[in-house]
Structure formats: structure tokens, C-alpha cells
Coordinates of C-alpha atoms in Angstrom, one line a residue:
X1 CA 0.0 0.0 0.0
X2 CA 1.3 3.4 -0.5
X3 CA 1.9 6.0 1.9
X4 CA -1.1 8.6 3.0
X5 CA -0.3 11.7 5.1
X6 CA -1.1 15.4 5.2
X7 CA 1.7 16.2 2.5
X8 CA 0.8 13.6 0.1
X9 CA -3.6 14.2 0.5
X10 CA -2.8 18.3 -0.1
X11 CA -0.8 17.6 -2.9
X12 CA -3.7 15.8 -4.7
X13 CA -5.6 18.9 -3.8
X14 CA -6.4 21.7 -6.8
X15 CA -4.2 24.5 -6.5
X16 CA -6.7 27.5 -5.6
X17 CA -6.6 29.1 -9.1
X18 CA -8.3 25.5 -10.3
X19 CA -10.4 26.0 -8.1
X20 CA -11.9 29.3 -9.5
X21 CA -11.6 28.5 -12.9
X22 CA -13.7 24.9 -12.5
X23 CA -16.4 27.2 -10.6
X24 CA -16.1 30.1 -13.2
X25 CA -16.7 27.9 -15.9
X26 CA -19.6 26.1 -14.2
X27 CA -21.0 29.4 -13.9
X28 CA -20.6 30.5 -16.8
X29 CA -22.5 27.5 -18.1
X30 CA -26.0 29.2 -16.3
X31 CA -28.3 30.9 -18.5
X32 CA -28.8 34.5 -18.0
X33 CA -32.8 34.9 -17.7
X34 CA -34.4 32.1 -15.7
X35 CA -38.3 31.2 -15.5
X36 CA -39.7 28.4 -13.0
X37 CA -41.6 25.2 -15.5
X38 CA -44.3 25.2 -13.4
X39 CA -45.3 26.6 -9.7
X40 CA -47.4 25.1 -7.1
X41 CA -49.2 27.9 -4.5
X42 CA -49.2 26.3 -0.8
X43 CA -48.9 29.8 0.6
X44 CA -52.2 29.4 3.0
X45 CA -51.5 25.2 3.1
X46 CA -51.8 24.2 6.9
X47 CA -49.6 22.0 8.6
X48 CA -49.8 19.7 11.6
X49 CA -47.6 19.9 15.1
X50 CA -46.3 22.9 13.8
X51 CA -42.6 23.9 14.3
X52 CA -39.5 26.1 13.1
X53 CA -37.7 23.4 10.9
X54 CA -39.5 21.5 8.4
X55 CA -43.4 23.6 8.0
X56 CA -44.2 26.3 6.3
X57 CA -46.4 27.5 3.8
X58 CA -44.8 29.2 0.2
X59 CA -44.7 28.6 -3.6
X60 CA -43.3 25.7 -4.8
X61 CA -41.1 26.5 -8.1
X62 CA -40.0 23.8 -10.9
X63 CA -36.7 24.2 -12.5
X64 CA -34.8 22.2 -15.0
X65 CA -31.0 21.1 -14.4
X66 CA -28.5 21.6 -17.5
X67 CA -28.7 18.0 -17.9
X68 CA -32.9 18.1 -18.1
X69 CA -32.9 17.0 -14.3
X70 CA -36.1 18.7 -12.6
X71 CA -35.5 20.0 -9.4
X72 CA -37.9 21.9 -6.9
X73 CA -37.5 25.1 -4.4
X74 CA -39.6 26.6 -1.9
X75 CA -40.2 30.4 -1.8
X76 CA -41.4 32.1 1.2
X77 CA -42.2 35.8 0.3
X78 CA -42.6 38.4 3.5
X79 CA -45.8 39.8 3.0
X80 CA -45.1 42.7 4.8
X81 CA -44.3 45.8 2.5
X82 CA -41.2 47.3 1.9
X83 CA -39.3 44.0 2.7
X84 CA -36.2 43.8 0.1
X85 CA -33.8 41.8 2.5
X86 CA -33.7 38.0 1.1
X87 CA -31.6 34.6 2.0
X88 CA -31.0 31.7 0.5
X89 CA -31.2 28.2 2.1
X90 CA -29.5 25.3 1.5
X91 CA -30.4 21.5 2.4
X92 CA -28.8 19.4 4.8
X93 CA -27.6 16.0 3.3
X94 CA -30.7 14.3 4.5
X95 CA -32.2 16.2 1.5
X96 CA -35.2 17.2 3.4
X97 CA -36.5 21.0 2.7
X98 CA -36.3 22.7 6.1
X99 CA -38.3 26.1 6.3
X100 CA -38.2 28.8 8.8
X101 CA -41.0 30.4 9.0
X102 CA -39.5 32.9 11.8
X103 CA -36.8 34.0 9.5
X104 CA -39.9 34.6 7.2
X105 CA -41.8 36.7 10.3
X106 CA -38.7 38.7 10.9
X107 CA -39.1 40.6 7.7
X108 CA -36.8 38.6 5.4
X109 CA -37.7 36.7 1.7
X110 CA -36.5 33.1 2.0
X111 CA -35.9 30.9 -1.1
X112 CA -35.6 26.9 0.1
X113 CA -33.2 25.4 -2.6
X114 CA -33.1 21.9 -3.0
X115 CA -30.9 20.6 -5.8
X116 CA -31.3 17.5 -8.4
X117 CA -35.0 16.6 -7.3
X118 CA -34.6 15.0 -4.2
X119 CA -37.4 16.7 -2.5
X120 CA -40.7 18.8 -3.5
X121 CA -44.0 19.4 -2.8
X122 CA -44.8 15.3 -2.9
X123 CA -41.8 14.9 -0.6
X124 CA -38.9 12.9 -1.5
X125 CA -37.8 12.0 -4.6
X126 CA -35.0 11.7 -7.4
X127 CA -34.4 7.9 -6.4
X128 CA -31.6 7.2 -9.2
X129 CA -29.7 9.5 -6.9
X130 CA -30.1 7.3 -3.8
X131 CA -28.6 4.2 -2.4
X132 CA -31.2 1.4 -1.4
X133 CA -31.7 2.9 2.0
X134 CA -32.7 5.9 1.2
X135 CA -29.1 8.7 1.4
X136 CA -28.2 10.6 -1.3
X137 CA -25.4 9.7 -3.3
X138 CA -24.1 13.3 -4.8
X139 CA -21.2 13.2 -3.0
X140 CA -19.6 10.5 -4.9
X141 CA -21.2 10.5 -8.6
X142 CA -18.3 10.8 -11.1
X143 CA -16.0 11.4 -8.7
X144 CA -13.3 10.5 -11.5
X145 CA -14.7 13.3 -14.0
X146 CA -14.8 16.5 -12.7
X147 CA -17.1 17.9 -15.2
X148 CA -19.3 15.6 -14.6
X149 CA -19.3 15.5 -10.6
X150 CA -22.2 15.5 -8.4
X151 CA -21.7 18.0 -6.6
X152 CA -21.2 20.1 -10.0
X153 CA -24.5 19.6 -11.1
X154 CA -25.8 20.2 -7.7
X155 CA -24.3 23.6 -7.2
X156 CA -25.6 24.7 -10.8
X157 CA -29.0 23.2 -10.1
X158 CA -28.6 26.2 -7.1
X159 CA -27.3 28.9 -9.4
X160 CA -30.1 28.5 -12.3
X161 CA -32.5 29.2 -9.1
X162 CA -30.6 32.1 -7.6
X163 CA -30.7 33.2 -11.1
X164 CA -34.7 33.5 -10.9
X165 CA -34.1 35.2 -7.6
X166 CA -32.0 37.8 -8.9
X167 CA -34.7 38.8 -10.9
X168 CA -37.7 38.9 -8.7
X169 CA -38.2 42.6 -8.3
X170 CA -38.5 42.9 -4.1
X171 CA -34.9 42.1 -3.7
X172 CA -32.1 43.3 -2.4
X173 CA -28.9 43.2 -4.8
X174 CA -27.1 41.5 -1.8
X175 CA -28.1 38.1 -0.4
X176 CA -27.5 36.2 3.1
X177 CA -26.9 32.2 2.3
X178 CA -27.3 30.0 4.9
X179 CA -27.7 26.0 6.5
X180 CA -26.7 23.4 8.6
X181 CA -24.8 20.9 7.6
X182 CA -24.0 19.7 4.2
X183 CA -26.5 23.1 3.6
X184 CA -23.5 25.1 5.6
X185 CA -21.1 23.9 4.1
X186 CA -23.1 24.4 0.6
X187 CA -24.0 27.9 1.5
X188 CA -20.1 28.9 1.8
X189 CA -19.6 27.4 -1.3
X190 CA -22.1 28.9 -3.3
X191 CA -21.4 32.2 -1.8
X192 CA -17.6 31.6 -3.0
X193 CA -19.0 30.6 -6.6
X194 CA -20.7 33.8 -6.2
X195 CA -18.2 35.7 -5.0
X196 CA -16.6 38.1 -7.6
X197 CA -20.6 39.3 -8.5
X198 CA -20.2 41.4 -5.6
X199 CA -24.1 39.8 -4.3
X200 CA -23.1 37.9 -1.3
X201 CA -24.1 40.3 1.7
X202 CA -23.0 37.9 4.8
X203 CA -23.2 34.2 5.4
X204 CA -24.1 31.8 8.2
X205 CA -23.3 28.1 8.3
X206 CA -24.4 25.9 11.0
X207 CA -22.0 22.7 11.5
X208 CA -20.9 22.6 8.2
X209 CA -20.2 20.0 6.5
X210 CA -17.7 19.5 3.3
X211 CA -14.7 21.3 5.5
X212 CA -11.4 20.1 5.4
X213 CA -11.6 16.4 3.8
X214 CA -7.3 15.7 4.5
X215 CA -7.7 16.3 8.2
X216 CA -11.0 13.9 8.3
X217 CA -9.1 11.4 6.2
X218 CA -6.3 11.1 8.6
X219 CA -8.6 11.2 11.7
X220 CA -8.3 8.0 13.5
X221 CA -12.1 7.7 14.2
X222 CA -13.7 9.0 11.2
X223 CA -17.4 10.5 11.0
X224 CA -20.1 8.3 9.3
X225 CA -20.9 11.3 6.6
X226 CA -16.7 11.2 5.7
X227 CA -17.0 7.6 5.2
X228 CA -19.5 7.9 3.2
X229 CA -17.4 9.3 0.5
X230 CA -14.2 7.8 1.7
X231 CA -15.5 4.6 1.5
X232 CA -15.6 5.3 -2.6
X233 CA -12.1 6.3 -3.3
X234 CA -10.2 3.8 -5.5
X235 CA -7.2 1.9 -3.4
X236 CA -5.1 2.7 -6.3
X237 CA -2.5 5.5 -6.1
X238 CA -3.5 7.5 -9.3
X239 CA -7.4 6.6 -9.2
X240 CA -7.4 7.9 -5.7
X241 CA -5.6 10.7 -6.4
X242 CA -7.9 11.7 -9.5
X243 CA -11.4 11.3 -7.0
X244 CA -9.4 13.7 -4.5
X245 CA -7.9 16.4 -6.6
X246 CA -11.8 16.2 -7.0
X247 CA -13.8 16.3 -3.9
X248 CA -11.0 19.9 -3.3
X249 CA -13.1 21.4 -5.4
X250 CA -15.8 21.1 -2.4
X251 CA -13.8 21.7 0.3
X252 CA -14.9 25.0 2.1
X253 CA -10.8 25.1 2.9
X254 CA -10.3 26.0 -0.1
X255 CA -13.0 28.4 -0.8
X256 CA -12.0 30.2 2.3
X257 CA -9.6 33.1 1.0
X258 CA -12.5 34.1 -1.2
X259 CA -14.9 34.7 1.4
X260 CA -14.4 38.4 1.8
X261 CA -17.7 39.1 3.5
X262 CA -19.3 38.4 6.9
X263 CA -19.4 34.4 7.8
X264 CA -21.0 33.0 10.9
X265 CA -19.5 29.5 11.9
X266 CA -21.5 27.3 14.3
X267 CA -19.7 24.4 16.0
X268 CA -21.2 21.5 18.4
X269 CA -18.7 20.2 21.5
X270 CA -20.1 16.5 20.8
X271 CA -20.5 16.6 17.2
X272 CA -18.9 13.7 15.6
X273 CA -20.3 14.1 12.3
X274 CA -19.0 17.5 11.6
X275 CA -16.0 17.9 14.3
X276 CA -15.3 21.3 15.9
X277 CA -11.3 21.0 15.6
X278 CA -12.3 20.8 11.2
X279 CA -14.5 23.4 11.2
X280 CA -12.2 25.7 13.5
X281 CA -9.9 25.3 10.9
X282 CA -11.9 26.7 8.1
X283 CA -12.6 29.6 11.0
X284 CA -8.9 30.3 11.1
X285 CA -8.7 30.6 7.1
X286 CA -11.2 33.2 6.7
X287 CA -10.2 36.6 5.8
X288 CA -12.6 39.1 6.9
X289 CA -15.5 39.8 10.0
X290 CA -15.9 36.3 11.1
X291 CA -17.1 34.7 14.6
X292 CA -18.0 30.9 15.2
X293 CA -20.0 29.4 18.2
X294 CA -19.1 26.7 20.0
X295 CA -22.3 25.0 21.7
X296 CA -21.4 23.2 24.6
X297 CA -23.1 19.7 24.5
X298 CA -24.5 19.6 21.6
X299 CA -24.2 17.1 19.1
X300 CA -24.7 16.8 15.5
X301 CA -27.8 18.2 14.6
X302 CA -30.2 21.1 13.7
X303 CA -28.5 23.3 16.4
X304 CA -31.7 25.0 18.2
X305 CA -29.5 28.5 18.6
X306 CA -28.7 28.5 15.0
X307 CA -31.9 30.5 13.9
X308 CA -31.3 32.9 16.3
X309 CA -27.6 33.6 15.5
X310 CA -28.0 33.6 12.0
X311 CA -30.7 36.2 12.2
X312 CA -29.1 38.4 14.4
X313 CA -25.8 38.3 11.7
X314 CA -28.4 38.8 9.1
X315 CA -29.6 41.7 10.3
X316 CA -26.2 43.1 11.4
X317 CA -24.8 42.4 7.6
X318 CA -27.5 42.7 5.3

């Protein structure tokens, strides 16, 4: 077997200036003027045993993927007037769509994205993307073609719909992106992406996920949602090495020096599945106002705070 340490996982990494052009020219791939297929108004729907997380009334909008995939996203417009301040949410890797109807309440426009069809208005779907039990499997397609990657696709499916947003006339021209887990780490990404548009007003990412894959690789004990990917890397040197230089091109690590704005980092003391040494790592990397939170006793999970904080940094930044 050949030898894996820190020098030899970083130097399979993409040099940052790979990074930026991969995303530039995924970007650039996005059409201009964007219109939903279809909408579906739940606005007044009613749910049951209400709560902050996963209710919420809104207007379901159908988009198509560059590859013809449909995918769905939830807007929730304030209906108070004069309300221009608007966010973006990201999914966890559940793939559930998770609404916050107090975000809503506090006078900001919040559009739910949820990439490649894995969940809409008749729940969960896009079941070519799952293994037999159920999770999502984006982290690993075509993990040996780069233009091709999961995660590519995924991140476009969420710039054709920030596309729409852009033109919805109640909007600020600077957005707040935000989620917990792989939706943190996927809201510092697509900030990045977003980054030399000058539209990315602040961000906050609850226990992010996607941060720092060589320190997780080397970690004695790894997390179940590193396996996951992990567990598909080839065993040979140069196939391994291929997947990798891959998977840096969703590493929040390396999307840290272009995070010039405000960005909100939650951590959990007993989070396994995310650990707080990774993402303090990512903390230490970012280059302007910054602050993370370490909960003490809390685990991997919806962290009940988050809302809260990322509200409060909202309405600092935006």
C-alpha cells in the first residue's frame, strides 16, 4: 500500500486558481434569464404539530437542471411591505427542505433550494440519486470526472435558481446564504461561486459539513458522513488521487480566501459528524468579520441556537 499523510492528500488537492476556474466555468455554463416550469401555491396550506424546521407554507417553483434533471425550491415571500432583504437556504444531506417560518416573520424573503429533485411538494424523490436505503449519493457521482461530478450539477442546479431570484423585483442586490450541515457547508460554497458578483451580503453556516476532507481522512475515528465518501475512493495511487484532486473542489478550505464578507460559523462540543477542531480550521482561514460558536453539548444536529444567531448576523450584515 502506498503512503497517505497530510503532504501527500494536499498535494492531490487543486491549487486554488483551479479552483476558480472549474467554478467560473460552471457558472458561466448558467443561462442569463431564468423562468420556473411550473409553480405550485401552498402559501395558505396548513400543517400539523407545527414547528420552526420542516413547515411552512410558500410557492413551490419547478426548475430544470443543464442536464434536463427537474429539481424543486420553496419560496417564502414576506408579505409585509417594503421587505427587500432576502436569503438563500440550503439543504442538509438528508435532503429534506427545512423552512423557517420565523426568519420569514422577521421581515426577510427566504428561497428553500433543493438541488437535483430529491425533495418537493410530494416529498422525496430523485431515487436514481439514492442508495437502497434511502441517502443521497451526490457526493460521490463521477467522482473520477470533474465535469461531470455530483456536486457540479448540484451547485448549478442552485445557481439557475438564484438566477430566478435575482430577478424577482423585491430584492435586495445582496443576499444572506445559509444551512446546517452539508446546507452550511453548501452555502459557503455557493457564496464563493458567487463571489466576484459582488451579491453575497453575509453568510451563516451551522456545522458545516464539506470542510477540510485531509484532516478527516487522517482522523483515527472517522465521521459516518466522511465515510461515506471515503469509503468510494479507488485503493489505487493514481485513481485515488484523480477522486481527490476532485472532492477539493468542495472543500470549504479551499474556498476560504474568497470569502471576503461576513461568515457566521457554528460548532457542536459532541459533534462527531461534523467535528469542531475541522471546522475551526476553516474559521482560522477566513479573511474578513468572522465569529464561530461553540455550543457546549451539543451534538450533530439542527443546532436549536442556530436561527437565532444567523438572524441576528443577518440583520447586522444585510
Amino acid at each position: 500500500m502506498w503512503k497517505i499523510d497530510l503532504e501527500t492528500l494536499l498535494s492531490f488537492y487543486p491549487s486554488p486558481e483551479e479552483v476558480e476556474a472549474y467554478w467560473k466555468e460552471a457558472l458561466s455554463e448558467i443561462p442569463k434569464s431564468v423562468k420556473p416550469e411550473a409553480e405550485i401555491d401552498r402559501t395558505q396550506q396548513v400543517y400539523p404539530n407545527p414547528c420552526d424546521y420542516h413547515i411552512g407554507g410558500g410557492i413551490w417553483l419547478k426548475f430544470k437542471g443543464l442536464d434536463g434533471k427537474t429539481f424543486w425550491c420553496l419560496w417564502q415571500k414576506c408579505p409585509r411591505p417594503n421587505v427587500h432583504k432576502t436569503l438563500i437556504h440550503l439543504p442538509g444531506y438528508g435532503t429534506e427542505v427545512s423552512v423557517h417560518p420565523s426568519l420569514v416573520h422577521s421581515g426577510y424573503h427566504v428561497l428553500h433550494i433543493n438541488p437535483r429533485g430529491y425533495c418537493g411538494p410530494r416529498g422525496f424523490g430523485n431515487k436514481e440519486g439514492r442508495e437502497p436505503n434511502g441517502m443521497a449519493k451526490v457526493i460521490y457521482t463521477n467522482l473520477d470526472e470533474p465535469k461531470k461530478y455530483g456536486y457540479r450539477l448540484w451547485f448549478q442546479d442552485a445557481l439557475i435558481a438564484f438566477r430566478w431570484l435575482q430577478s424577482q423585483p423585491d430584492v435586495n442586490g445582496k443576499f444572506g446564504f445559509y444551512g446546517s450541515s452539508q446546507g452550511g457547508g453548501a452555502a459557503l460554497i455557493l457564496s464563493s461561486i458567487l463571489a466576484d458578483e459582488n451579491v453575497v451580503g453575509a453568510v451563516a453556516a451551522d456545522v458545516p459539513f464539506l470542510t477540510n476532507f485531509p484532516r478527516e481522512f487522517l482522523r483515527e475515528k472517522r465521521s459516518e458522513a466522511y465515510e461515506m465518501v471515503f469509503s468510494h475512493l479507488p485503493k489505487d495511487r493514481e485513481g485515488f488521487r484523480r477522486c481527490f484532486h476532485t472532492l477539493g473542489f468542495v472543500d470549504t478550505m479551499l474556498h476560504a480566501p474568497r470569502m471576503k464578507y461576513p461568515v457566521l460559523l457554528t460548532a457542536g462540543e459532541l459533534d462527531y459528524v461534523c467535528p469542531y477542531d475541522s471546522i475551526h480550521s476553516l474559521y482560522e482561514q477566513l479573511p474578513n468579520t468572522k465569529a464561530i460558536i461553540k455550543l457546549h453539548g451539543q451534538p450533530h444536529a439542527y443546532t436549536p441556537n442556530f436561527l437565532t444567531l444567523a438572524k441576528t448576523w443577518f440583520n447586522l450584515y444585510l
